[in-house]
Each structure stands twice: as C-alpha cells, then as structure tokens.
mmCIF file of C-alpha atoms in Angstrom:
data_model
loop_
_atom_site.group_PDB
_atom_site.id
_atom_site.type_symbol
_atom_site.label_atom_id
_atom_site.label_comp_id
_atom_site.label_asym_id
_atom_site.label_seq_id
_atom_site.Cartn_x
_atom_site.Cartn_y
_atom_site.Cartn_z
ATOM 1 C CA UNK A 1 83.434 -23.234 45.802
ATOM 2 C CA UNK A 2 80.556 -22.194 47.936
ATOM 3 C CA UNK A 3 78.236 -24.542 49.684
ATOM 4 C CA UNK A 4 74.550 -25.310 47.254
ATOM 5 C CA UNK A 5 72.655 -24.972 50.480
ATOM 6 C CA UNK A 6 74.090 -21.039 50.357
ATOM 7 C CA UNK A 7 72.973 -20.075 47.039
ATOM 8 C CA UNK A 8 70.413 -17.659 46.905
ATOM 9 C CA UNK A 9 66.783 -18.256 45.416
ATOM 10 C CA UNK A 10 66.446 -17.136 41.678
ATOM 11 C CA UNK A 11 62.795 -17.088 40.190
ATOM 12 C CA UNK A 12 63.453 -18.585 35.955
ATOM 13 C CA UNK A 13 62.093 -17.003 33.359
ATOM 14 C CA UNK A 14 61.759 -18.938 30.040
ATOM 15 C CA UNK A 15 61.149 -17.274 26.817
ATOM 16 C CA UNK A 16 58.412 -19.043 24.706
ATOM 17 C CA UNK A 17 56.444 -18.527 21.279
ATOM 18 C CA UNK A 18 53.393 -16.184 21.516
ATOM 19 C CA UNK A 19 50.385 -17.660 22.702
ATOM 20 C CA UNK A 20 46.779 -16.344 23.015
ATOM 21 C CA UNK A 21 48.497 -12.650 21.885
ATOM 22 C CA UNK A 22 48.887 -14.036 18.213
ATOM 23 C CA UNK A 23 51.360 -11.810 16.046
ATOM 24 C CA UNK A 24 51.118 -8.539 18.049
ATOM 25 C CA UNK A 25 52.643 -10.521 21.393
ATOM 26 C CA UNK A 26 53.406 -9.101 24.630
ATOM 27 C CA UNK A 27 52.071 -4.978 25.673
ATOM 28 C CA UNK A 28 51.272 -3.980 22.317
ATOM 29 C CA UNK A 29 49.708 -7.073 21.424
ATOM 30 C CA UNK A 30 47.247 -6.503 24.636
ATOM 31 C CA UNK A 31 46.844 -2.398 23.699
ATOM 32 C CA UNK A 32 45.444 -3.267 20.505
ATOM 33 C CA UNK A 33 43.583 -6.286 22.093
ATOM 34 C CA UNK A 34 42.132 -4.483 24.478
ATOM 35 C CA UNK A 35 41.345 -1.504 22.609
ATOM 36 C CA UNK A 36 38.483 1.085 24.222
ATOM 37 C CA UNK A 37 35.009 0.360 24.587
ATOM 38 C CA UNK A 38 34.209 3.690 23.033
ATOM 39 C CA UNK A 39 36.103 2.843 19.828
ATOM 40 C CA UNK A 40 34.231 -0.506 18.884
ATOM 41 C CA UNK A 41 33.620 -2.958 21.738
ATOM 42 C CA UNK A 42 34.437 -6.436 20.998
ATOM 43 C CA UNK A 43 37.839 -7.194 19.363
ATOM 44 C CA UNK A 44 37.799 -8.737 15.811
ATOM 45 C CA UNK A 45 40.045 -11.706 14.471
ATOM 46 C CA UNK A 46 42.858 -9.492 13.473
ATOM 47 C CA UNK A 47 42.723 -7.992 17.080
ATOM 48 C CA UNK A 48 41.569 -4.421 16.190
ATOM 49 C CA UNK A 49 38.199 -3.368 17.819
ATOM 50 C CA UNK A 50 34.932 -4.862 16.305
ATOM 51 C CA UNK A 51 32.663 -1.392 15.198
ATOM 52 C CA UNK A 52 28.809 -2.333 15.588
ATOM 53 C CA UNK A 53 26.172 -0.791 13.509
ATOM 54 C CA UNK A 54 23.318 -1.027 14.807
ATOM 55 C CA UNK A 55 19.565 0.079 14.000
ATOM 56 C CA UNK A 56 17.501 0.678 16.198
ATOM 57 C CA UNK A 57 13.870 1.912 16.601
ATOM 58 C CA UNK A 58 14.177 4.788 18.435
ATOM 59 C CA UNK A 59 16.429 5.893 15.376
ATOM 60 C CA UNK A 60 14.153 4.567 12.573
ATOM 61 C CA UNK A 61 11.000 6.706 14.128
ATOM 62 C CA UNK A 62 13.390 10.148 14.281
ATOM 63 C CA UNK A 63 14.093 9.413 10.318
ATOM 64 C CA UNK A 64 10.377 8.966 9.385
ATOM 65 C CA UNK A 65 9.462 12.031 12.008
ATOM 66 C CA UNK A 66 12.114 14.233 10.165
ATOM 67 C CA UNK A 67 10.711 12.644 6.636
ATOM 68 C CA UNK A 68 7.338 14.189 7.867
ATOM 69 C CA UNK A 69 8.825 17.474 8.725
ATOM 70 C CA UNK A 70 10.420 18.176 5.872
ATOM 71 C CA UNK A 71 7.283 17.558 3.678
ATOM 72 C CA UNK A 72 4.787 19.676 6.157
ATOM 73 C CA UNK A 73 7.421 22.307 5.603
ATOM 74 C CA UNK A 74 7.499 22.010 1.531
ATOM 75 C CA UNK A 75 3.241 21.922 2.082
ATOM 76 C CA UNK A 76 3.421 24.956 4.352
ATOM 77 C CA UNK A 77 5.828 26.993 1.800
ATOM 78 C CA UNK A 78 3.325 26.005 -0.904
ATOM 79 C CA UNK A 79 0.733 27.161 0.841
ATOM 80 C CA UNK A 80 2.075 30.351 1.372
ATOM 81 C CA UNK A 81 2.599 31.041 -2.242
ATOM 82 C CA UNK A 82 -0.662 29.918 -3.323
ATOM 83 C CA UNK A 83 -1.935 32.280 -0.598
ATOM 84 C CA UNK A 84 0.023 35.016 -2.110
ATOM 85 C CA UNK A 85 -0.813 34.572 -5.734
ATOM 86 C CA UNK A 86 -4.267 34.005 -4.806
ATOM 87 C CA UNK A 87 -5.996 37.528 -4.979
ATOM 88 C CA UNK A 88 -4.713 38.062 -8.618
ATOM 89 C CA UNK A 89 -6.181 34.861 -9.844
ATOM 90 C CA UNK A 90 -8.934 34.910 -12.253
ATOM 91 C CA UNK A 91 -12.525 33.119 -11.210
ATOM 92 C CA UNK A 92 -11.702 31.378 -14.903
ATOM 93 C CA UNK A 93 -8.520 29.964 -14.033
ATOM 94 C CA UNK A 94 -9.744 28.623 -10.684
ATOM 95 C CA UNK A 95 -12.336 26.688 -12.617
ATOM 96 C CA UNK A 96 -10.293 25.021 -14.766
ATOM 97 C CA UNK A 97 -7.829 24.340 -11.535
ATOM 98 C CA UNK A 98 -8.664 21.039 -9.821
ATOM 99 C CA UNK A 99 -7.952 22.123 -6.430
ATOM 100 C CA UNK A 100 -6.874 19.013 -4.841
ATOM 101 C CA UNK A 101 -3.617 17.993 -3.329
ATOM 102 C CA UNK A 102 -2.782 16.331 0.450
ATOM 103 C CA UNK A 103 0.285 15.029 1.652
ATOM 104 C CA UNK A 104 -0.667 11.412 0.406
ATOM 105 C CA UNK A 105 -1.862 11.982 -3.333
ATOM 106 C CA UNK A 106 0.739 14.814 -4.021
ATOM 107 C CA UNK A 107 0.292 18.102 -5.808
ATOM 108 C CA UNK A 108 0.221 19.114 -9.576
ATOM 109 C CA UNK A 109 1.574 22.723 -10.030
ATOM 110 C CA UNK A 110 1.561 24.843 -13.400
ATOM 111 C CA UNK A 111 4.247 27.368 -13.636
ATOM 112 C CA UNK A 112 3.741 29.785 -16.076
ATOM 113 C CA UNK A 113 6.280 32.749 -17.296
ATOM 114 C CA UNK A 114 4.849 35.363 -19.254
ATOM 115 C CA UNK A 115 6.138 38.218 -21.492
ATOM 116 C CA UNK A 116 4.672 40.438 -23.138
ATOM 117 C CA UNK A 117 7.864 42.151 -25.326
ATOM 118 C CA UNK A 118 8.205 45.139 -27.228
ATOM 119 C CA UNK A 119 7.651 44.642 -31.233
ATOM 120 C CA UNK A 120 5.681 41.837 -31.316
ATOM 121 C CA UNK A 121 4.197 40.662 -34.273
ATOM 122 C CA UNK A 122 0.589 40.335 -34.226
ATOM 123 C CA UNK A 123 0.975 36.599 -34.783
ATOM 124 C CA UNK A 124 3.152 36.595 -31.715
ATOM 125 C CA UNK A 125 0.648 38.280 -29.065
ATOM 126 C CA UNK A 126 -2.813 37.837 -31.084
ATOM 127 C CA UNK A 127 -4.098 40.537 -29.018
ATOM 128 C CA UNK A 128 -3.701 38.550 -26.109
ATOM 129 C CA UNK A 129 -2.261 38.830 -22.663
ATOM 130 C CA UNK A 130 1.404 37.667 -24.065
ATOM 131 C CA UNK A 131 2.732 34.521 -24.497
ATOM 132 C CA UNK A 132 3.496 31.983 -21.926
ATOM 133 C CA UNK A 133 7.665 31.646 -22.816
ATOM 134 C CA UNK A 134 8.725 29.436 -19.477
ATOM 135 C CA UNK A 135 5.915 26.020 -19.022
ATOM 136 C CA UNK A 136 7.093 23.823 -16.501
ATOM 137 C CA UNK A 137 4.994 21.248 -14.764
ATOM 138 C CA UNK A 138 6.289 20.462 -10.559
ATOM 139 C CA UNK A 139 4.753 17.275 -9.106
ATOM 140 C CA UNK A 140 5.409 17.824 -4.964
ATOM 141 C CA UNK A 141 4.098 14.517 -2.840
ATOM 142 C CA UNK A 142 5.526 12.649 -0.256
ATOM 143 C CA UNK A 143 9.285 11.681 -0.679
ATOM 144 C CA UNK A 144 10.247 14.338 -3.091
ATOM 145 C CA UNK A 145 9.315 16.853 -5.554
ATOM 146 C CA UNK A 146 9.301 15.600 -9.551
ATOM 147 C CA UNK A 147 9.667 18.686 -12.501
ATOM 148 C CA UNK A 148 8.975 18.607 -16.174
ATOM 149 C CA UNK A 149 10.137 21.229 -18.758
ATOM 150 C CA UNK A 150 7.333 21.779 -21.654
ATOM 151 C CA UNK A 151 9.348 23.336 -24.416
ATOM 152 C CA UNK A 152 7.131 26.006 -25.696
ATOM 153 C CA UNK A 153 7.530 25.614 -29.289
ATOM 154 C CA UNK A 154 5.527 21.958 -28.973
ATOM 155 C CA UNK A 155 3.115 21.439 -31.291
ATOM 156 C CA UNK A 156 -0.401 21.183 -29.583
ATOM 157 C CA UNK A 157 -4.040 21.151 -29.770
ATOM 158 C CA UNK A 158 -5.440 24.191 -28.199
ATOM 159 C CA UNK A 159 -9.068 23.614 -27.545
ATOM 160 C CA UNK A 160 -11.508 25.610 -29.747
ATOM 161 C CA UNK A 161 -8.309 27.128 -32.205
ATOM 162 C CA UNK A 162 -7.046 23.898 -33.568
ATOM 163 C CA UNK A 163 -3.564 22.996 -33.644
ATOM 164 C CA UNK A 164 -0.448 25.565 -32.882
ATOM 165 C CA UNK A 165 2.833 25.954 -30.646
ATOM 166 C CA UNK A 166 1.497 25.072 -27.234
ATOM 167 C CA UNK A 167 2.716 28.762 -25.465
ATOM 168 C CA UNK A 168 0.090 30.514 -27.910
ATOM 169 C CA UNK A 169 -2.834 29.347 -26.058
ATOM 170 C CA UNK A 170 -1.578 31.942 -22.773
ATOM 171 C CA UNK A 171 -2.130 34.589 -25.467
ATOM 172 C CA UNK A 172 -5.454 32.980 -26.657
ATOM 173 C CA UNK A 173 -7.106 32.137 -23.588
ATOM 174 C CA UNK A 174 -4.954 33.044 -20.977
ATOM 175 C CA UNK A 175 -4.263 30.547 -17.712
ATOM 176 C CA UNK A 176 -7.767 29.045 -18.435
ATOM 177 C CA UNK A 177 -7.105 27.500 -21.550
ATOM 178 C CA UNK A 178 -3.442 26.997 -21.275
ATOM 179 C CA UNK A 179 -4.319 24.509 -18.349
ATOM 180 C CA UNK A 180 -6.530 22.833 -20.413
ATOM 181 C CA UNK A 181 -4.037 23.075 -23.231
ATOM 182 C CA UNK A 182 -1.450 21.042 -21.066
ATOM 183 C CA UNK A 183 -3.679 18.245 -19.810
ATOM 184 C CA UNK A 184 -4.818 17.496 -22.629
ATOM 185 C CA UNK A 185 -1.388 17.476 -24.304
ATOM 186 C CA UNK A 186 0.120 15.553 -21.687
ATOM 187 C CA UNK A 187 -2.983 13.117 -21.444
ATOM 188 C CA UNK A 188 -3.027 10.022 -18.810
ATOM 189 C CA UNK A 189 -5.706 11.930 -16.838
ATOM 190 C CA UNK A 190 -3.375 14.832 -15.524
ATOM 191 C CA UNK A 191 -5.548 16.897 -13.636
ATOM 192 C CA UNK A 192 -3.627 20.341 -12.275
ATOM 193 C CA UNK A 193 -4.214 21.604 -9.103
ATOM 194 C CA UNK A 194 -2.121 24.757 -8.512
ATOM 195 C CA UNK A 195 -0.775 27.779 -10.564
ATOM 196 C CA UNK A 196 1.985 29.708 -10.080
ATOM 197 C CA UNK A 197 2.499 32.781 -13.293
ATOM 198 C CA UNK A 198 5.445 34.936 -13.106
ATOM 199 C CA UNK A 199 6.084 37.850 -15.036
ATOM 200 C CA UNK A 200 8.849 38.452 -16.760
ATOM 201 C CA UNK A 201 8.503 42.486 -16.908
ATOM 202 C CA UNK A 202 9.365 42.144 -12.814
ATOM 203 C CA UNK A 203 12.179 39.476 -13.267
ATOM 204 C CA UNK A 204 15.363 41.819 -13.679
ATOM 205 C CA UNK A 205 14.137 44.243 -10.757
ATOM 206 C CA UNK A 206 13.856 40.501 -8.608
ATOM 207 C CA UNK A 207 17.521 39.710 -9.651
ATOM 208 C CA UNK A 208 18.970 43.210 -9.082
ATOM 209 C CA UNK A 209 17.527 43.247 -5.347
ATOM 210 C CA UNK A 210 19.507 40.355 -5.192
ATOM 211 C CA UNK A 211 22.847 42.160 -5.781
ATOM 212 C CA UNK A 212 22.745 39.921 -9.200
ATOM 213 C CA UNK A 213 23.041 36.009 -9.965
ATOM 214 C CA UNK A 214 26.481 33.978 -11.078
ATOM 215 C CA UNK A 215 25.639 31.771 -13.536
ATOM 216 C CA UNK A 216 28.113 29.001 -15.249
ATOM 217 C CA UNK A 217 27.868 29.474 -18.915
ATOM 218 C CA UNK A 218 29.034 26.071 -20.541
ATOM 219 C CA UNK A 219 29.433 27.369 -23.890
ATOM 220 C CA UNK A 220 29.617 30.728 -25.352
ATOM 221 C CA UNK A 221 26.286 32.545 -26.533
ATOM 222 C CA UNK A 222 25.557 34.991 -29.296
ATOM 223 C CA UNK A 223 22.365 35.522 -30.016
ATOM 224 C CA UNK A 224 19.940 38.615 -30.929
ATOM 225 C CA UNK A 225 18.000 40.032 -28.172
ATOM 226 C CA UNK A 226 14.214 39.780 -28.502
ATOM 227 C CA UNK A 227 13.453 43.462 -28.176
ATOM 228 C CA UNK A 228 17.003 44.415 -30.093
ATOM 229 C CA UNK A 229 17.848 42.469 -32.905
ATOM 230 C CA UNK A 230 21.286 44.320 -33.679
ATOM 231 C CA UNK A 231 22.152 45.081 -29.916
ATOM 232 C CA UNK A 232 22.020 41.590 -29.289
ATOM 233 C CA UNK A 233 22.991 39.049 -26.236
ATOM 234 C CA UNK A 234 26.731 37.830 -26.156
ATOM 235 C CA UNK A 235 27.961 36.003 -23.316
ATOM 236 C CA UNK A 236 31.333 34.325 -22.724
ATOM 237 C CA UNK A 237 31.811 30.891 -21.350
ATOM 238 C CA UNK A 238 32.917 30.159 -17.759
ATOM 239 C CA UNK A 239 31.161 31.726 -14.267
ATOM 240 C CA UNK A 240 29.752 35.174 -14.960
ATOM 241 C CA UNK A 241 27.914 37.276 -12.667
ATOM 242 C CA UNK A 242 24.816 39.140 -14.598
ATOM 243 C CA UNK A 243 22.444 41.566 -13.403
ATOM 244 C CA UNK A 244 18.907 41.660 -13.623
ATOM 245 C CA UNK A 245 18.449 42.685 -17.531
ATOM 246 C CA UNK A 246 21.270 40.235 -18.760
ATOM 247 C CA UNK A 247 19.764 37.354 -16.431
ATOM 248 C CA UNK A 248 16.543 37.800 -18.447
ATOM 249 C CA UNK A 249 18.255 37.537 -21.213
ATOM 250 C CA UNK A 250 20.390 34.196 -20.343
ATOM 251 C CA UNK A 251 16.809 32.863 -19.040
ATOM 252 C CA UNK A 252 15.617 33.662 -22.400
#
C-alpha cells in the first residue's frame, strides 16, 4: 500500500442542482442567456432575448413628413387634371363651381359620365347634351380621400323643371345645373369645388390602348345593350378580360 504523503493532487468536482442557469443549465443554458445584442438586448424571464419597441421622435416626424408627401402628391395629381380639363370648361359651370379647396379644408369633386347613345327617346336626351349616366361625388383632404355613388335614377328637384331622375338635369342644363342639382339634393351646405366629366363615346378607345381590362364578374349578366336591344350584353361569371366596347358595356 503506498505511502498518503505519495499520492498525487486531484482537483474534486461535485455535481450540484442548477443554479442561476434555471432549466436550460450549463452551455446551452448560457447560449440562450446570452443571446446577441442584435436580436433583442436584455434577456427576459424565460431566458430568451427581451425585443424593445421603441418610438422615437426622429421616427414619428418621418411618418407625419411622408403623411405630407403623400397628400402634396394627391393635390399635385389633382391639379394636373383640373389643369387639363380646364380649357373645355364652360364660363357657366365655373360659376356655379365654388373654387375652393387647400390641404386643410379638403376638396369637393363632381365626376360626371356622359352619353349621349344612339336611339334615344326624346324623353331620354330632351334635346340636351345627353344624360349624365355615372354621378359620383370624391371628397380628397388630409388623411384620405372619401367617395359617394349618386345612383342616377334618384328622384330630385332640378331647379327651374320641378321634380325628375336626378341624371336628367346634365341633359337640361348641362354641368351648371347638375351641380346645383346635387347640392341641393344632398343639402348640409355642400358646396362643390371641382369637376371632372368624362365621356363615354372615348371610353372603349381608353380601354383598348390599354391592351383591355380583367374584370371579376360575381354573377352572371344578361342584359340588352342600350344601343341593341336583341344583340344584347351576356357575360359569364368568374375573371374575364373585355375590351374596350364590352367594358362599356359591364360599366353600364
């Protein structure tokens, strides 16, 4: 038996319970403690890094500056089409306009389409410069731009012809009196400022130089044309791609 003096020194290791590791103990316990600074920072209670969201000012003023670029932009295409449609605007219909709009107060805009179709009844046209088939009403102002659909069969007062379907007074009066037909049949003060007419005779040649629109057809249509009463319009349901004189037709 050898001498205790000649025994070598041994270092002892004792195992013990996991400490300040918790359940993921020794290496992987301190990977996942220690996690990457780019990942999250601080470690959370469950030892997976903490992610911080923070806010802060220099962020807040790019969101309002790009807020305030994308409604000079909207104001700047506006302005452009009102420029455009300008020269063919009557001296009447920029009377009854009221001409305002900033960035602040928001614009009113009047979008008219107008048709003037083959074999129209006399009570359809009354002489006129056609009827006004497409009224829809766009309010653009800061934070968004609103839209409102005026079905053109509505029953309205048209100043100085009594009461009729609210698209007659185009054909009556033209833009003059079909602005004042609208604000007064949509009351609370509505004063428009802008108006945009498009006309229908230049719609398909628009959609062919487009190579066409696909549309999604939700149900299944079959319904006489307006110039062509036996010809008619038929259209299946599902995505269909139409061409300029069938798009007028499905906008119809």
């Amino acid at each position: 038996m050898a001498d205790q003096g000649d025994r070598p020194d041994y270092k002892v290791y004792r195992s013990r319970r996991p400490g300040p590791f918790g359940k993921g103990g020794g290496l992987q316990g301190l990977r996942k403690r220690g996690g990457t600074r780019g990942d999250g920072g601080r470690d959370g209670e469950d030892g997976r890094p903490r992610r911080r969201r923070e806010i802060s000012p220099g962020r807040v003023i790019r969101w309002i500056l790009l807020a305030i670029l994308g409604w000079l932009i909207l104001s700047l295409v506006l302005f452009i089409v009102s420029a455009q449609l300008e020269g063919g605007s009557s001296p009447q219909a920029e009377e009854a306009l009221n001409g305002n709009g900033n960035l602040f107060s928001g614009a009113t805009i009047l979008v008219l389409g107008s048709d003037e179709r083959k074999g129209a009844s006399i009570d359809e046209t009354q002489g006129g410069p056609g009827r006004a088939d497409s009224i829809m009403l766009v309010r653009a102002q800061f934070g968004g731009v609103r839209k409102l659909s005026i079905p053109r069969d509505s029953s309205a007062e048209i100043p100085g012809h009594g009461t009729g379907k609210i698209n007659g007074a185009y054909s009556l009066g033209g833009a003059p009196l079909m602005i004042q037909t609208v604000e007064n049949f949509l009351g609370n003060d509505l004063e428009i400022d802008h108006l945009i007419e498009v006309d229908f005779k230049d719609f398909p040649a628009f959609i062919d130089a487009m190579g066409g629109i696909t549309v999604n057809n939700k149900t299944r249509i079959c319904a006489p044309e307006f110039d062509n009463f036996y010809r008619g319009f038929k259209l299946r349901k599902g995505e269909r791609h139409l061409n300029g004189r069938r798009a007028l037709g499905f906008a119809r």
